[in-house]
XYZ file of C-alpha atoms in Angstrom:
765
model
C -20.753 130.085 -91.321
C -18.274 127.220 -91.960
C -17.211 125.093 -94.961
C -18.756 122.061 -96.334
C -16.722 118.927 -95.837
C -17.365 117.899 -99.524
C -15.552 119.571 -102.360
C -16.975 121.017 -105.608
C -15.124 118.689 -107.631
C -16.413 115.563 -105.648
C -19.828 116.979 -106.022
C -19.236 117.330 -109.845
C -18.193 113.752 -109.895
C -20.964 112.234 -107.537
C -24.112 113.461 -109.210
C -23.211 112.235 -112.945
C -21.747 109.035 -111.562
C -25.120 108.137 -109.510
C -27.307 108.910 -112.672
C -25.038 106.517 -114.712
C -25.052 103.821 -112.011
C -28.986 104.345 -112.111
C -29.093 103.972 -115.959
C -26.626 100.980 -115.929
C -28.607 99.140 -113.259
C -32.005 99.789 -115.056
C -30.314 98.153 -118.302
C -29.095 95.298 -116.175
C -32.637 94.599 -114.895
C -33.931 94.921 -118.450
C -31.440 92.255 -119.452
C -32.631 90.007 -116.760
C -36.277 90.311 -117.924
C -35.203 89.921 -121.639
C -33.918 86.323 -120.788
C -37.652 85.356 -120.447
C -38.092 84.224 -124.202
C -41.064 85.047 -126.190
C -40.162 82.991 -129.167
C -40.248 79.110 -128.835
C -36.950 77.593 -129.516
C -37.895 74.361 -131.467
C -34.472 73.135 -132.077
C -33.069 72.894 -128.554
C -34.578 69.879 -126.698
C -33.356 71.531 -123.270
C -35.358 74.650 -123.907
C -38.456 72.759 -125.300
C -41.456 73.282 -122.709
C -38.951 75.107 -120.383
C -39.145 78.389 -121.769
C -35.477 78.831 -121.768
C -35.219 77.684 -118.094
C -34.915 74.515 -116.162
C -38.241 74.843 -114.084
C -41.139 72.600 -114.778
C -44.162 74.365 -116.009
C -47.786 73.864 -115.206
C -48.361 73.195 -118.723
C -46.309 70.183 -118.567
C -48.225 68.886 -115.578
C -51.567 69.341 -117.583
C -50.242 68.217 -120.805
C -50.769 71.477 -122.767
C -48.827 72.399 -125.855
C -46.474 75.126 -124.382
C -45.317 76.239 -127.964
C -48.739 77.466 -128.975
C -49.178 79.385 -125.583
C -45.818 81.120 -126.030
C -46.777 82.164 -129.698
C -50.292 83.411 -128.503
C -48.954 85.420 -125.932
C -46.279 87.074 -128.267
C -49.023 87.782 -130.673
C -51.233 89.599 -128.035
C -48.248 91.472 -126.642
C -47.365 92.803 -130.137
C -50.892 93.916 -130.722
C -50.860 95.806 -127.283
C -47.358 97.437 -127.986
C -48.377 98.528 -131.403
C -51.421 100.132 -130.145
C -49.823 101.925 -127.402
C -46.852 102.924 -129.784
C -49.210 104.253 -132.388
C -51.400 106.252 -129.798
C -48.235 107.877 -128.224
C -46.846 108.991 -131.621
C -50.210 110.593 -132.475
C -50.601 112.246 -129.088
C -46.783 113.543 -129.417
C -47.594 115.063 -132.918
C -50.316 117.199 -131.427
C -48.327 117.935 -128.116
C -45.376 118.712 -130.395
C -47.213 121.653 -132.014
C -48.153 122.860 -128.631
C -44.654 122.664 -127.526
C -43.202 124.633 -130.222
C -45.995 127.498 -130.121
C -45.564 127.732 -126.254
C -41.700 127.835 -126.574
C -41.960 130.824 -129.089
C -44.499 132.397 -126.486
C -41.961 132.055 -123.573
C -39.229 133.682 -125.694
C -41.515 136.640 -126.846
C -42.967 137.360 -123.206
C -39.700 137.063 -121.408
C -37.775 138.926 -124.194
C -40.166 141.772 -123.910
C -39.564 142.604 -120.349
C -36.615 144.575 -121.224
C -37.664 145.306 -124.850
C -35.281 142.626 -126.277
C -32.221 144.714 -125.116
C -28.964 142.869 -124.965
C -27.085 145.104 -122.278
C -26.528 143.816 -118.779
C -29.265 144.991 -116.264
C -29.351 145.608 -112.329
C -29.779 142.258 -110.521
C -33.524 141.642 -109.323
C -32.561 140.984 -105.579
C -29.385 143.062 -105.407
C -29.375 146.358 -107.435
C -25.646 147.069 -106.722
C -24.636 144.175 -109.138
C -24.989 143.619 -112.767
C -26.882 140.652 -114.256
C -27.396 139.095 -117.769
C -30.076 140.690 -119.881
C -33.730 139.453 -119.960
C -33.159 138.331 -123.519
C -30.671 135.730 -122.109
C -33.429 134.582 -119.574
C -35.724 134.310 -122.501
C -33.589 132.378 -124.756
C -32.272 130.006 -121.862
C -35.722 129.573 -120.380
C -37.086 128.408 -123.828
C -34.258 125.949 -124.336
C -34.724 124.534 -120.643
C -38.663 124.369 -121.490
C -37.919 122.299 -124.502
C -35.377 120.157 -122.829
C -37.763 119.331 -119.798
C -40.599 118.535 -122.583
C -38.447 116.173 -124.304
C -37.223 114.382 -121.207
C -40.671 114.135 -120.064
C -41.892 112.636 -123.420
C -38.851 110.116 -123.421
C -39.661 108.994 -119.861
C -43.471 108.229 -120.556
C -42.448 106.580 -123.995
C -39.667 104.487 -122.612
C -41.808 103.523 -119.561
C -44.473 102.422 -122.059
C -42.076 100.466 -124.215
C -40.647 98.467 -121.227
C -44.108 97.705 -119.633
C -45.333 96.338 -123.196
C -42.197 94.417 -123.451
C -42.678 92.738 -120.013
C -46.485 92.096 -119.763
C -46.417 88.745 -121.835
C -43.119 87.784 -119.990
C -44.912 88.028 -116.810
C -47.655 85.706 -117.877
C -45.350 83.297 -119.093
C -43.381 83.411 -115.767
C -46.651 82.811 -113.899
C -46.720 79.228 -115.093
C -43.683 78.560 -112.874
C -45.204 80.110 -109.811
C -46.392 83.371 -108.469
C -42.537 84.358 -107.289
C -41.175 84.211 -110.896
C -43.968 86.208 -112.213
C -43.647 88.849 -109.351
C -39.853 89.264 -109.968
C -40.394 89.701 -113.853
C -43.121 92.322 -113.278
C -41.170 94.311 -110.443
C -37.946 94.144 -112.344
C -39.620 95.661 -115.352
C -41.114 98.432 -113.139
C -37.584 99.160 -111.717
C -36.199 99.491 -115.267
C -38.835 102.368 -115.743
C -38.288 103.740 -112.253
C -34.517 103.956 -112.416
C -34.394 104.985 -115.974
C -36.695 108.086 -115.132
C -34.941 109.098 -112.075
C -31.361 108.949 -113.567
C -32.290 110.614 -116.781
C -34.047 113.483 -115.078
C -30.946 114.069 -112.855
C -28.462 113.723 -115.433
C -30.218 116.044 -118.066
C -30.752 118.661 -115.313
C -27.192 118.580 -114.170
C -25.757 118.855 -117.668
C -28.129 121.720 -118.485
C -27.112 123.562 -115.331
C -23.357 123.095 -116.290
C -23.934 124.250 -119.885
C -25.705 127.408 -118.905
C -23.110 128.059 -116.436
C -20.778 128.731 -119.323
C -22.678 131.666 -120.390
C -24.183 132.995 -116.893
C -20.772 132.633 -115.120
C -21.190 134.382 -111.775
C -24.894 135.456 -112.519
C -26.417 132.390 -110.566
C -29.763 134.010 -109.950
C -30.270 134.409 -113.641
C -28.831 130.929 -114.379
C -31.354 129.277 -112.035
C -34.329 131.402 -112.963
C -33.833 130.266 -116.575
C -33.563 126.409 -115.361
C -37.272 126.713 -114.224
C -38.426 126.284 -117.633
C -37.120 122.673 -117.290
C -39.779 121.902 -114.793
C -42.417 123.743 -116.901
C -41.562 121.709 -119.935
C -41.809 118.373 -117.716
C -45.114 119.116 -116.430
C -46.870 120.537 -119.700
C -46.076 117.111 -121.420
C -47.406 115.396 -118.238
C -50.663 117.015 -118.310
C -51.304 115.948 -121.783
C -49.942 112.415 -121.297
C -52.130 112.039 -118.059
C -55.363 113.476 -119.378
C -55.008 112.010 -122.995
C -53.795 108.646 -121.738
C -56.498 108.796 -118.825
C -59.309 109.332 -121.263
C -57.850 106.750 -123.567
C -57.813 103.905 -120.949
C -61.066 104.690 -119.218
C -63.113 104.906 -122.268
C -61.883 101.451 -123.310
C -62.317 100.120 -119.637
C -65.849 101.474 -119.019
C -66.920 100.123 -122.576
C -65.380 96.737 -121.980
C -66.904 96.252 -118.471
C -70.375 97.743 -118.984
C -71.250 95.691 -122.128
C -68.894 92.556 -121.398
C -69.312 92.078 -117.615
C -72.645 93.456 -116.942
C -74.582 93.026 -119.933
C -72.956 89.587 -121.515
C -71.726 88.219 -118.233
C -68.363 87.349 -119.841
C -65.116 87.475 -117.775
C -62.584 90.315 -117.704
C -60.179 90.427 -120.553
C -62.349 87.793 -122.482
C -60.988 87.693 -126.017
C -64.575 87.815 -127.497
C -64.823 91.273 -126.029
C -63.961 93.796 -128.880
C -62.669 96.561 -126.440
C -60.277 94.131 -124.755
C -57.080 95.165 -126.661
C -57.871 98.830 -126.245
C -58.358 98.330 -122.519
C -54.787 96.763 -122.260
C -53.379 99.252 -124.477
C -54.875 101.938 -122.170
C -53.248 100.657 -119.050
C -49.836 101.446 -120.676
C -50.612 104.671 -122.114
C -52.493 106.167 -118.925
C -50.906 104.396 -116.130
C -47.540 103.874 -117.200
C -46.540 106.658 -119.623
C -48.834 109.305 -117.833
C -47.548 108.504 -114.265
C -43.886 108.474 -115.683
C -44.176 111.927 -117.053
C -46.247 113.213 -113.908
C -43.620 112.073 -111.516
C -40.766 113.342 -113.766
C -42.592 116.815 -113.709
C -42.796 116.659 -109.916
C -39.012 115.894 -109.676
C -37.957 118.616 -112.023
C -40.317 121.214 -110.448
C -39.190 120.542 -106.840
C -35.499 120.692 -107.966
C -36.159 123.911 -109.664
C -37.898 125.629 -106.878
C -35.108 124.535 -104.468
C -32.517 125.944 -106.871
C -34.270 129.202 -107.299
C -34.727 129.824 -103.784
C -30.880 128.649 -103.118
C -29.657 130.829 -105.845
C -30.690 134.137 -103.898
C -29.560 132.731 -100.530
C -26.109 132.339 -99.052
C -25.336 129.328 -101.304
C -25.936 131.512 -104.466
C -24.539 134.759 -103.264
C -21.290 133.079 -102.104
C -20.939 130.784 -105.051
C -20.898 127.712 -103.103
C -21.422 124.971 -105.678
C -21.620 122.059 -103.391
C -24.387 123.502 -101.281
C -26.124 124.890 -104.293
C -26.324 121.245 -105.714
C -27.925 119.984 -102.429
C -30.998 119.074 -104.111
C -29.266 117.015 -106.806
C -27.281 115.393 -104.302
C -30.349 114.256 -102.308
C -31.707 112.779 -105.664
C -28.405 111.074 -106.245
C -28.399 109.452 -102.873
C -32.063 108.527 -103.649
C -30.950 106.339 -106.675
C -28.329 104.488 -104.700
C -30.956 104.070 -101.705
C -33.538 102.675 -104.189
C -31.015 100.441 -105.687
C -30.274 98.761 -102.518
C -34.104 98.543 -101.722
C -34.829 96.774 -105.198
C -32.369 93.920 -104.242
C -34.573 93.140 -101.214
C -37.553 92.423 -103.572
C -35.613 90.630 -106.466
C -32.572 89.001 -104.788
C -32.603 88.761 -100.807
C -36.110 87.455 -100.290
C -38.299 85.108 -102.481
C -42.036 85.261 -102.890
C -43.427 81.889 -102.273
C -47.140 82.564 -101.992
C -49.817 84.892 -103.009
C -49.951 86.255 -99.457
C -46.477 87.620 -99.349
C -46.928 89.881 -102.479
C -48.586 92.830 -100.928
C -46.254 92.745 -97.733
C -43.180 92.634 -100.195
C -44.323 95.717 -101.914
C -45.091 97.490 -98.698
C -41.461 96.559 -97.452
C -40.064 98.382 -100.404
C -41.577 101.653 -99.221
C -40.334 101.300 -95.352
C -36.809 99.987 -96.538
C -36.225 102.853 -99.134
C -37.609 105.381 -96.579
C -35.233 104.139 -93.859
C -32.339 104.020 -96.150
C -32.819 107.443 -97.375
C -33.230 108.757 -93.910
C -29.721 107.827 -93.324
C -28.351 108.742 -96.742
C -29.865 112.342 -96.216
C -28.207 112.471 -92.940
C -24.738 111.781 -94.465
C -25.237 114.057 -97.563
C -26.436 116.959 -95.340
C -23.307 116.709 -93.117
C -21.027 116.414 -96.178
C -22.524 118.991 -98.410
C -23.736 121.685 -96.125
C -21.676 124.245 -93.976
C -22.708 124.060 -90.284
C -24.701 127.342 -90.546
C -26.003 129.420 -93.772
C -28.718 131.903 -94.525
C -31.843 131.164 -96.685
C -33.878 133.745 -98.541
C -37.088 134.574 -96.872
C -39.483 137.056 -98.373
C -37.018 139.867 -98.710
C -34.823 138.933 -95.723
C -32.051 136.287 -94.911
C -33.004 133.493 -92.363
C -30.008 131.788 -90.659
C -30.408 128.062 -90.673
C -28.208 125.243 -89.433
C -27.599 122.119 -91.594
C -29.311 119.796 -88.965
C -32.472 121.802 -89.559
C -32.247 121.204 -93.383
C -31.931 117.561 -92.598
C -35.194 117.514 -90.753
C -36.995 119.451 -93.592
C -36.153 116.745 -95.886
C -36.809 113.877 -93.403
C -40.160 115.203 -92.539
C -41.227 115.271 -96.327
C -39.813 111.699 -96.742
C -41.630 110.294 -93.740
C -44.861 112.397 -94.758
C -44.802 110.489 -98.012
C -44.772 107.223 -96.262
C -47.580 108.250 -94.005
C -49.688 109.386 -97.079
C -48.719 105.931 -98.745
C -49.862 103.678 -95.868
C -53.020 105.618 -95.196
C -53.916 105.415 -98.995
C -53.234 101.684 -98.503
C -55.546 101.364 -95.781
C -58.469 103.045 -97.542
C -57.903 101.170 -100.826
C -56.720 97.836 -100.053
C -59.299 95.006 -99.685
C -57.359 93.568 -96.748
C -58.866 96.294 -94.390
C -62.423 97.262 -93.160
C -63.090 100.508 -95.435
C -63.043 98.447 -98.664
C -64.661 95.549 -97.048
C -67.487 97.898 -95.991
C -67.963 99.219 -99.431
C -67.969 95.662 -100.606
C -70.773 94.727 -98.139
C -72.910 97.772 -99.358
C -73.055 96.197 -102.629
C -75.757 93.614 -101.016
C -78.238 96.183 -101.488
C -77.346 97.542 -104.892
C -75.248 100.117 -106.692
C -76.535 103.070 -104.994
C -75.436 102.221 -101.534
C -72.055 101.117 -102.856
C -71.637 104.530 -104.412
C -72.726 106.187 -101.152
C -70.404 104.197 -99.032
C -67.464 104.741 -101.610
C -67.858 108.455 -101.770
C -67.765 108.820 -98.048
C -64.653 106.701 -97.939
C -62.851 109.034 -100.352
C -63.821 112.076 -98.374
C -62.697 110.513 -95.158
C -59.414 109.386 -96.644
C -58.443 113.068 -97.045
C -58.191 113.757 -93.431
C -54.696 112.126 -92.365
C -52.848 113.056 -95.614
C -53.838 116.562 -95.332
C -52.675 116.594 -91.566
C -49.296 115.145 -92.807
C -48.950 117.667 -95.522
C -49.615 120.448 -93.097
C -47.239 119.147 -90.392
C -44.489 118.884 -92.948
C -45.260 122.423 -94.311
C -45.269 123.922 -90.815
C -41.922 122.163 -89.899
C -40.196 122.910 -93.054
C -41.261 126.564 -93.140
C -40.344 127.083 -89.661
C -36.914 125.830 -90.105
C -35.865 127.267 -93.694
C -38.703 129.256 -95.011
C -39.588 128.327 -98.630
C -36.393 126.399 -99.335
C -37.207 124.113 -96.524
C -40.734 123.391 -98.288
C -38.884 122.575 -101.637
C -36.435 120.300 -100.116
C -39.384 118.482 -98.084
C -41.107 117.816 -101.632
C -37.608 116.600 -102.844
C -37.302 114.328 -99.732
C -40.850 112.795 -100.638
C -39.646 112.231 -104.156
C -36.092 110.969 -103.264
C -37.640 107.562 -103.381
C -39.027 108.073 -106.839
C -37.277 104.938 -108.373
C -38.725 102.497 -105.795
C -42.195 104.551 -105.996
C -42.262 104.075 -109.829
C -41.082 100.598 -109.883
C -43.987 99.813 -107.510
C -46.161 101.778 -109.436
C -45.374 100.353 -112.767
C -45.601 96.969 -111.585
C -49.460 97.359 -111.172
C -50.360 97.895 -114.809
C -47.706 95.154 -116.073
C -49.502 92.641 -113.784
C -52.948 93.737 -114.981
C -51.671 93.445 -118.692
C -50.221 89.949 -117.706
C -53.570 88.823 -116.384
C -55.356 90.008 -119.562
C -52.834 88.255 -121.745
C -53.204 84.963 -119.970
C -57.213 85.254 -120.323
C -57.021 85.980 -124.247
C -54.214 83.246 -124.624
C -56.743 80.701 -123.213
C -54.296 79.742 -120.267
C -55.313 77.607 -117.356
C -57.515 78.939 -114.309
C -54.561 78.516 -112.147
C -52.417 81.043 -114.055
C -55.119 83.443 -114.161
C -55.511 83.182 -110.242
C -51.734 84.155 -109.917
C -51.970 87.064 -112.303
C -55.164 88.299 -110.564
C -53.210 88.072 -107.122
C -50.329 90.153 -108.637
C -52.949 92.368 -110.004
C -54.906 92.904 -106.790
C -51.558 94.012 -104.964
C -50.702 96.066 -108.060
C -54.128 98.142 -107.626
C -53.348 99.201 -104.101
C -49.636 100.094 -104.955
C -50.966 102.207 -107.797
C -53.234 103.931 -105.324
C -50.320 104.480 -103.112
C -48.219 105.848 -106.073
C -51.055 108.408 -106.641
C -50.968 109.432 -103.006
C -47.327 110.138 -103.185
C -47.760 112.007 -106.518
C -50.601 114.214 -105.001
C -48.635 114.805 -101.585
C -45.458 115.770 -103.369
C -47.333 118.025 -105.875
C -48.802 119.975 -102.812
C -45.448 120.639 -101.470
C -43.965 121.344 -104.963
C -46.800 123.767 -105.647
C -46.302 125.516 -102.319
C -42.530 125.926 -102.926
C -42.981 127.175 -106.530
C -45.766 129.555 -105.152
C -43.102 131.036 -102.713
C -40.552 131.375 -105.238
C -43.165 133.151 -107.717
C -44.332 135.589 -104.867
C -40.507 136.352 -104.227
C -39.695 136.925 -107.988
C -42.688 138.873 -108.687
C -41.832 141.351 -105.774
C -44.877 140.585 -103.594
C -44.125 141.460 -99.944
C -47.414 139.876 -98.521
C -50.433 138.031 -99.916
C -53.232 139.726 -98.089
C -56.589 137.649 -98.309
C -58.625 140.577 -97.306
C -57.501 142.518 -100.459
C -60.218 142.145 -103.108
C -57.727 141.465 -105.754
C -56.310 138.549 -103.990
C -59.882 137.175 -102.711
C -61.347 137.196 -106.286
C -58.144 135.216 -107.354
C -58.585 132.802 -104.436
C -62.343 131.861 -104.922
C -61.798 131.519 -108.879
C -58.513 129.192 -108.174
C -60.731 126.900 -105.744
C -63.212 126.721 -108.592
C -60.488 125.611 -111.227
C -60.093 122.008 -110.108
C -63.976 121.364 -110.197
C -64.098 122.905 -113.825
C -61.041 120.845 -114.860
C -62.575 117.411 -113.228
C -65.958 118.240 -115.017
C -64.203 118.556 -118.348
C -62.164 115.258 -117.944
C -65.029 113.242 -116.507
C -67.381 114.484 -119.217
C -64.586 113.571 -121.685
C -64.389 110.065 -120.413
C -68.175 109.634 -120.514
C -68.659 110.790 -124.125
C -65.717 108.385 -125.319
C -67.155 105.645 -123.340
C -70.457 106.194 -124.928
C -69.182 105.636 -128.231
C -67.273 102.526 -126.978
C -70.211 100.860 -125.437
C -72.378 101.489 -128.763
C -69.451 99.903 -130.773
C -69.117 96.936 -128.605
C -72.797 96.319 -128.488
C -72.956 96.590 -132.208
C -70.220 94.047 -132.594
C -71.998 91.650 -130.326
C -75.206 91.998 -132.442
C -73.857 92.085 -135.860
C -71.080 89.635 -135.735
C -72.299 86.102 -136.045
C -70.632 83.407 -133.756
C -68.796 86.225 -131.696
C -70.478 85.074 -128.246
C -69.818 81.398 -129.064
C -65.980 82.218 -129.732
C -66.399 81.144 -133.472
C -65.595 84.751 -134.969
C -62.928 87.283 -134.170
C -63.956 90.813 -132.953
C -62.789 93.998 -134.690
C -60.244 95.164 -132.029
C -58.855 97.916 -134.461
C -62.202 99.889 -134.473
C -62.187 100.128 -130.540
C -58.581 101.122 -130.680
C -59.296 103.975 -133.028
C -62.448 105.140 -130.979
C -60.174 105.597 -127.933
C -57.419 107.044 -129.781
C -59.582 109.729 -131.615
C -61.648 110.619 -128.445
C -58.677 111.124 -126.199
C -56.670 113.268 -128.821
C -59.723 115.337 -129.484
C -60.776 115.704 -125.708
C -57.337 116.320 -124.070
C -57.198 119.732 -125.712
C -59.736 121.827 -123.683
C -58.611 120.767 -120.275
C -55.070 121.353 -121.149
C -55.904 124.788 -122.527
C -57.684 125.699 -119.451
C -54.682 124.786 -117.111
C -52.067 126.451 -119.508
C -54.137 129.737 -120.465
C -55.331 130.309 -116.862
C -52.081 131.977 -115.418
C -51.332 133.729 -118.643
C -54.832 135.501 -118.823
C -54.942 136.298 -115.081
C -51.369 137.439 -115.022
C -51.634 139.655 -117.901
C -55.033 141.157 -117.193
C -55.385 141.085 -113.406
C -51.840 141.124 -112.316
C -49.456 139.290 -109.879
C -51.578 139.683 -106.654
C -54.689 138.097 -108.121
C -52.648 135.397 -109.662
C -51.103 134.667 -106.317
C -54.670 134.193 -105.119
C -55.600 131.758 -107.956
C -52.527 129.767 -107.278
C -53.450 129.553 -103.530
C -57.140 128.671 -104.099
C -56.296 125.915 -106.671
C -53.673 124.310 -104.503
C -55.906 124.288 -101.520
C -59.028 122.589 -103.169
C -57.164 120.668 -105.912
C -55.214 118.582 -103.340
C -58.346 117.546 -101.387
C -60.207 116.723 -104.495
C -57.297 114.599 -106.076
C -56.941 112.512 -102.967
C -60.674 111.865 -102.565
C -61.071 110.917 -106.212
C -58.137 108.611 -106.428
C -59.059 106.801 -103.275
C -62.781 106.594 -103.904
C -61.994 104.861 -107.423
C -59.297 102.590 -105.869
C -61.837 101.385 -103.260
C -64.459 100.619 -105.611
C -61.998 98.857 -107.713
C -60.756 96.663 -105.019
C -64.295 96.060 -103.439
C -65.151 94.430 -106.880
C -61.910 92.413 -106.949
C -62.718 91.296 -103.227
C -65.954 89.737 -104.236
C -64.474 88.157 -107.322
C -61.487 86.664 -105.386
C -63.904 85.037 -102.743
C -60.929 84.626 -100.293
C -63.174 84.943 -97.180
C -66.535 83.800 -95.958
C -67.840 87.356 -96.332
C -66.574 87.630 -99.745
C -68.026 84.366 -100.885
C -71.444 85.382 -99.427
C -71.532 88.275 -101.765
C -70.123 86.375 -104.764
C -69.682 84.744 -107.088
C -68.901 86.782 -110.404
C -72.268 87.509 -112.018
C -74.305 87.753 -109.013
C -76.286 90.900 -108.099
C -73.827 92.273 -105.622
C -71.131 91.586 -108.194
C -72.928 93.637 -110.665
C -73.315 96.482 -108.115
C -69.692 96.304 -107.657
C -68.701 96.393 -111.230
C -71.013 99.696 -111.539
C -69.131 101.162 -108.726
C -65.753 100.360 -110.228
C -66.951 101.681 -113.491
C -67.948 105.079 -112.066
C -64.750 105.000 -110.177
C -62.520 104.562 -113.258
C -62.446 108.206 -114.569
C -62.117 109.375 -110.960
C -59.092 107.205 -110.011
C -57.360 107.328 -113.557
C -58.192 110.520 -115.233
C -59.471 113.436 -112.874
C -57.698 112.528 -109.724
C -54.318 111.993 -111.222
C -54.296 115.102 -113.581
C -55.294 117.422 -110.735
C -51.954 117.266 -109.127
C -50.529 118.378 -112.402
C -52.927 121.152 -112.690
C -51.712 122.700 -109.342
C -48.051 122.179 -110.143
C -48.117 123.433 -113.613
C -49.887 126.534 -112.905
C -47.501 127.363 -110.171
C -44.389 126.753 -112.301
C -45.899 128.790 -115.290
C -46.428 131.577 -113.067
C -43.021 131.408 -111.857
C -41.433 131.245 -115.305
C -43.374 134.390 -116.511
C -43.223 136.148 -113.107
C -40.852 138.807 -114.514
C -43.237 139.530 -117.455
C -46.431 139.755 -115.194
C -44.418 142.000 -112.713
C -43.620 144.370 -115.594
C -46.655 144.316 -117.918
C -49.296 142.599 -116.048
C -52.591 143.799 -114.441
C -53.654 145.827 -117.536
C -57.343 145.588 -116.368
C -56.623 147.383 -113.138
C -54.263 149.904 -114.807
C -57.150 150.942 -117.021
C -59.568 151.061 -114.007
């Protein structure tokens, strides 16, 4: 079989060092962003009207008072930051109660597998050896669940704090040129990306080493208990995504319908009572939600790979370096993304609006190319030339170059999904332009074209996922699929930087409008925002694609752990699960969309009330009551996030306990197959409607100018399409990828309990 070139000691050093490098780099990026001052320095003549730099500002050319603009921006930023912090604290209080209750449930269910006995038991996959008791798995799974949940919450919260710290600074930098603003927004996104990737890796690595002190040679038990880490991460991500999504879209829909359509005032106009809630929503939904979501994907794909590896030759022979291969991929990812980031911030300078989107696309291409080389190196160093991988009861002989291809195919499939998503959601290409053109005849044709675009956009990503599944499984069974998912997520730091850049730029534009800054600055922030919209859609594409692979890998691990030899679709037990599982994403989407609709209804009524009852509001002589709108969004999202969350968390438990592992395997397969399609379609439809509206507003081409300007009938039709798409692209679509992952990882964590005590209904019958 051969030996790996990299020693165990070298692996033990490389992984934490790469994680620390990622954390240090994120703090360095934060330091660079913090040099943009938000408090005017009146004492220093060098700093006056220079914002701490030596560049000339547009305000100087136009004779405006720079100091008052800086103060205004700081005030608006504080209001957004306080609103976001307040919401997340409220959300985490409710989620904290759930976290403790579910942790108790994990302990009781897993401990009861062997009646809370403390004596060693025969191992699951090798009855000749003795392993640690089920009670140990119960305790350590509970600890890793809490660890994953806490890390997920921390990832989302830190991301939100960074975004609200950077938004006004991006606005102020836009006065010096679009290049300066781009670098500030991108660096802020990089802080979040690297902090999340490095923290996720470091916490998982530390947990493995601490658990090893107890488990010793029982690596099967050790890595089975580590799966709780993925469950904790995704549980929090679900509530963050759903709660944040309902918050942001309730505010957005309310602000757009009354402000733009009824009152004909610009987006982010300070007269609009829902404007602060809308900007807060960008941070709690798109930043905190996405951060927790991608952390969950990373944690689950790592756990799925580790579980399969622990019962393959890596685990059986106690080959620590080969066992840590998933973590070494992530370590290499941090270094590759670090180099990639420098291309955007240091090696090339953005000089015009047209260069923004190509610069962001270059990030994806460069990071993928660098990672391909990095994965080849780490595969050559960390793996023996030949080894065996667990394959549903047997052991499959695999070569190291085959495993490299598994990771690489996932990595490049991610890039393909990203570019297909961009093609269907960017207003630079014909699909979105066709949707915009459909607005000439009203909102109905706009909606028809948008839905058709979303359905069509599913085709190529599904083929990309299918090819990567076939190649990965052929070469390395379920382990191949798990590392393909890790390959897709290996550029997570760059992906998150690009993704977080969008909401930061969106907030920057809102702050420019609310602070009364010049039209030229708003044009620059709008250009940053338009590119950010497309990159956000690309980020969602990555999240959905990786979720499909992660779920399948977890499904394979669950089937192995539950002792199912084959999943027979012709068996009635499996088929009823399959058809019910395929229905779940529709039920979940209905819940989340209705929640947004109900919350938006209250928001519209409140915004209308304020416009009608506050004298001088439309004239700009009176200030709206922002706090009431923030409270409506907060209350609605906290209340409405519980039923969809309960549906996802309780389904595997109910099915496993009453119908058994075979029916549950059908439910998981059904939800995976239908959930991926709906998620891609919903995200791309919403993204296309949003950018069709921005295409008309920008008026950058003759075609767009024929449809505009703002306030024209085609523009109003585009705003309606955008408003319909809001809950699709920011609530239902992104939450669905968590649904399919979370049900799979939860089933894996409880697999031993379901296999022992499940299927009560069929036992009675």
